[in-house]
Amino acid sequence: MSRKAKENPMDVPPRGLDWHWHLAEGPVEVDTTELEFALMRTFEGFGRWQSECLASVCDLAATGPENALLHIIRMNDRPKTIKDLARLTNRDDVPNIQYSLRKLIGAGLILRKGAGRSGVTYEVTDEGRRVTDDYGAVRRRLLIQAVAGVPGFSDRLAEATRTLNLLSGIYEEISRVAATHRRG
């Protein structure tokens, strides 16, 4: 009897294509892998969107993560430490964060204040405030207007946010488990 004949029809995704491969042999694996690919594509598209939106309001060629740092520094109009920025972005690559901060300082969008390891904070300049305000206006005009026109999209966004936050925690936990069981 062939492998296909032995499979339970409930175990095969109803998609008409062969979805079985090294990362996805069953329905849960197929769904998880499809979500991971969607996350990768969304992340890349989001980064391009951030870069293009920022480029429409200033001359800085910034990556998506650099743009995110700028807006997080502006968030709540409170200065942020590198530790704050790493925690809020779920990053642990402090040297790359520092590089991005130097780039934003060089562009005149943020200021570094204080000294020492724990006394340094970053805040937006007047130019940084103008750029983030202009970015927000372009974002409202293009992105928010586009998603607002999709019926029920607000509820879908809220559910997606809950799901992604849950997945973030799961990925963090399983990365810790994987790190404790590394080979050699």
Short mmCIF file of C-alpha atoms in Angstrom, two decimals:
data_model
loop_
_atom_site.label_atom_id
_atom_site.label_comp_id
_atom_site.label_asym_id
_atom_site.label_seq_id
_atom_site.Cartn_x
_atom_site.Cartn_y
_atom_site.Cartn_z
CA MET A 1 0.00 0.00 0.00
CA SER A 2 1.36 3.42 -0.87
CA ARG A 3 2.11 6.07 1.72
CA LYS A 4 -0.73 8.24 0.39
CA ALA A 5 -3.23 5.42 0.80
CA LYS A 6 -2.23 4.91 4.44
CA GLU A 7 -2.62 8.57 5.38
CA ASN A 8 -5.69 9.66 7.21
CA PRO A 9 -7.48 12.22 5.01
CA MET A 10 -7.81 14.47 8.07
CA ASP A 11 -3.99 14.61 8.28
CA VAL A 12 -3.56 15.98 4.75
CA PRO A 13 -4.11 19.71 4.22
CA PRO A 14 -6.88 20.28 1.65
CA ARG A 15 -4.74 22.32 -0.69
CA GLY A 16 -4.18 20.33 -3.88
CA LEU A 17 -0.38 20.68 -3.68
CA ASP A 18 2.20 18.45 -2.05
CA TRP A 19 2.92 20.32 1.18
CA HIS A 20 5.02 17.54 2.72
CA TRP A 21 8.69 18.39 3.00
CA HIS A 22 11.41 18.50 5.65
CA LEU A 23 9.72 21.25 7.71
CA ALA A 24 6.12 20.27 7.16
CA GLU A 25 5.00 16.66 7.25
CA GLY A 26 1.62 17.07 8.92
CA PRO A 27 -1.17 19.64 9.21
CA VAL A 28 0.21 21.49 12.25
CA GLU A 29 3.67 21.63 10.67
CA VAL A 30 2.22 22.85 7.37
CA ASP A 31 0.23 25.59 9.10
CA THR A 32 3.21 26.61 11.25
CA THR A 33 5.58 26.68 8.27
CA GLU A 34 3.11 28.67 6.16
CA LEU A 35 2.81 31.20 9.01
CA GLU A 36 6.60 31.43 9.33
CA PHE A 37 6.95 32.09 5.60
CA ALA A 38 4.20 34.70 5.83
CA LEU A 39 6.04 36.31 8.77
CA MET A 40 9.28 36.45 6.77
CA ARG A 41 7.55 38.02 3.78
CA THR A 42 5.64 40.43 6.01
CA PHE A 43 8.82 41.43 7.86
CA GLU A 44 10.62 42.19 4.60
CA GLY A 45 7.63 44.08 3.17
CA PHE A 46 7.23 46.01 6.41
CA GLY A 47 10.91 46.98 6.35
CA ARG A 48 10.61 48.22 2.76
CA TRP A 49 7.46 50.16 3.68
CA GLN A 50 9.21 51.79 6.66
CA SER A 51 12.22 52.77 4.54
CA GLU A 52 10.09 54.21 1.73
CA CYS A 53 7.79 56.07 4.11
CA LEU A 54 10.78 57.60 5.93
CA ALA A 55 12.46 58.47 2.61
CA SER A 56 9.32 60.39 1.63
CA VAL A 57 9.78 62.78 4.57
CA CYS A 58 13.59 63.06 4.91
CA ASP A 59 16.84 62.30 3.10
CA LEU A 60 18.01 59.54 5.44
CA ALA A 61 18.43 56.08 3.93
CA ALA A 62 17.46 54.02 6.96
CA THR A 63 16.59 50.38 7.43
CA GLY A 64 13.28 49.30 8.93
CA PRO A 65 14.90 48.56 12.31
CA GLU A 66 16.60 52.00 12.33
CA ASN A 67 13.28 53.62 11.57
CA ALA A 68 11.68 51.61 14.37
CA LEU A 69 14.33 52.86 16.81
CA LEU A 70 13.56 56.47 15.86
CA HIS A 71 9.85 56.02 16.54
CA ILE A 72 10.43 54.08 19.76
CA ILE A 73 12.73 56.84 21.02
CA ARG A 74 9.94 59.31 20.27
CA MET A 75 7.29 57.07 21.90
CA ASN A 76 5.65 58.78 24.89
CA ASP A 77 8.12 61.66 24.42
CA ARG A 78 10.43 60.12 27.03
CA PRO A 79 14.17 59.51 26.59
CA LYS A 80 15.17 55.86 26.18
CA THR A 81 18.29 53.94 27.19
CA ILE A 82 19.89 51.28 25.01
CA LYS A 83 18.47 48.74 27.45
CA ASP A 84 14.97 50.18 26.88
CA LEU A 85 15.44 50.06 23.12
CA ALA A 86 16.71 46.47 23.17
CA ARG A 87 13.82 45.35 25.37
CA LEU A 88 11.13 47.19 23.39
CA THR A 89 12.40 45.82 20.07
CA ASN A 90 13.17 42.32 21.43
CA ARG A 91 16.75 42.62 20.22
CA ASP A 92 20.00 41.57 21.83
CA ASP A 93 22.41 42.90 19.19
CA VAL A 94 23.54 45.96 21.15
CA PRO A 95 26.47 46.81 18.83
CA ASN A 96 24.04 47.01 15.88
CA ILE A 97 21.66 49.14 17.93
CA GLN A 98 24.57 51.45 18.80
CA TYR A 99 25.51 51.70 15.10
CA SER A 100 21.91 52.64 14.22
CA LEU A 101 21.85 55.24 17.00
CA ARG A 102 25.06 56.83 15.67
CA LYS A 103 23.44 56.98 12.23
CA LEU A 104 20.32 58.67 13.64
CA ILE A 105 22.50 61.10 15.64
CA GLY A 106 24.51 61.89 12.49
CA ALA A 107 21.27 62.65 10.64
CA GLY A 108 20.30 65.10 13.38
CA LEU A 109 17.18 63.13 14.36
CA ILE A 110 18.16 62.12 17.90
CA LEU A 111 20.46 63.33 20.68
CA ARG A 112 22.61 61.34 23.07
CA LYS A 113 22.46 62.69 26.60
CA GLY A 114 24.28 61.72 29.76
CA ALA A 115 27.42 59.70 30.35
CA GLY A 116 28.59 56.39 31.72
CA ARG A 117 27.09 52.99 31.16
CA SER A 118 23.75 53.59 32.82
CA GLY A 119 23.35 57.34 32.43
CA VAL A 120 23.06 57.57 28.65
CA THR A 121 19.66 58.22 27.10
CA TYR A 122 18.46 59.09 23.63
CA GLU A 123 15.72 61.51 22.64
CA VAL A 124 14.44 63.03 19.43
CA THR A 125 15.58 66.45 18.27
CA ASP A 126 13.22 69.06 16.86
CA GLU A 127 14.09 67.71 13.41
CA GLY A 128 13.40 64.18 14.65
CA ARG A 129 10.02 65.34 15.93
CA ARG A 130 9.22 66.93 12.55
CA VAL A 131 10.29 63.79 10.66
CA THR A 132 8.29 61.45 12.91
CA ASP A 133 5.24 63.72 12.69
CA ASP A 134 5.52 63.85 8.88
CA TYR A 135 6.04 60.06 8.80
CA GLY A 136 2.88 59.66 10.87
CA ALA A 137 0.93 61.82 8.43
CA VAL A 138 2.11 59.80 5.42
CA ARG A 139 1.39 56.57 7.32
CA ARG A 140 -2.16 57.72 8.08
CA ARG A 141 -2.74 58.83 4.49
CA LEU A 142 -1.45 55.61 2.91
CA LEU A 143 -1.43 52.67 5.31
CA ILE A 144 -4.21 53.49 7.75
CA GLN A 145 -6.53 54.63 4.98
CA ALA A 146 -5.87 51.34 3.13
CA VAL A 147 -6.53 49.07 6.11
CA ALA A 148 -9.48 51.12 7.37
CA GLY A 149 -11.31 50.33 4.12
CA VAL A 150 -11.20 46.56 4.70
CA PRO A 151 -14.38 45.41 6.49
CA GLY A 152 -13.64 43.79 9.87
CA PHE A 153 -9.93 44.43 9.51
CA SER A 154 -9.59 46.13 12.88
CA ASP A 155 -10.77 42.97 14.66
CA ARG A 156 -8.45 40.86 12.50
CA LEU A 157 -5.52 43.14 13.38
CA ALA A 158 -6.31 42.83 17.09
CA GLU A 159 -6.42 39.02 16.83
CA ALA A 160 -3.21 38.97 14.78
CA THR A 161 -1.52 41.12 17.42
CA ARG A 162 -2.56 38.70 20.18
CA THR A 163 -1.38 35.74 18.10
CA LEU A 164 1.98 37.33 17.26
CA ASN A 165 2.57 38.30 20.90
CA LEU A 166 1.83 34.72 21.93
CA LEU A 167 4.16 33.38 19.24
CA SER A 168 6.87 35.82 20.32
CA GLY A 169 6.79 34.31 23.80
CA ILE A 170 6.78 30.76 22.45
CA TYR A 171 9.75 31.46 20.15
CA GLU A 172 11.65 33.08 23.05
CA GLU A 173 11.06 30.08 25.30
CA ILE A 174 11.93 27.47 22.72
CA SER A 175 15.06 29.39 21.69
CA ARG A 176 16.20 29.17 25.34
CA VAL A 177 15.46 25.43 25.36
CA ALA A 178 17.32 24.94 22.07
CA ALA A 179 20.30 26.92 23.40
CA THR A 180 20.56 24.59 26.41
CA HIS A 181 20.66 21.54 24.18
CA ARG A 182 23.18 22.62 21.55
CA ARG A 183 25.63 20.09 20.23
CA GLY A 184 29.29 20.53 21.12
#
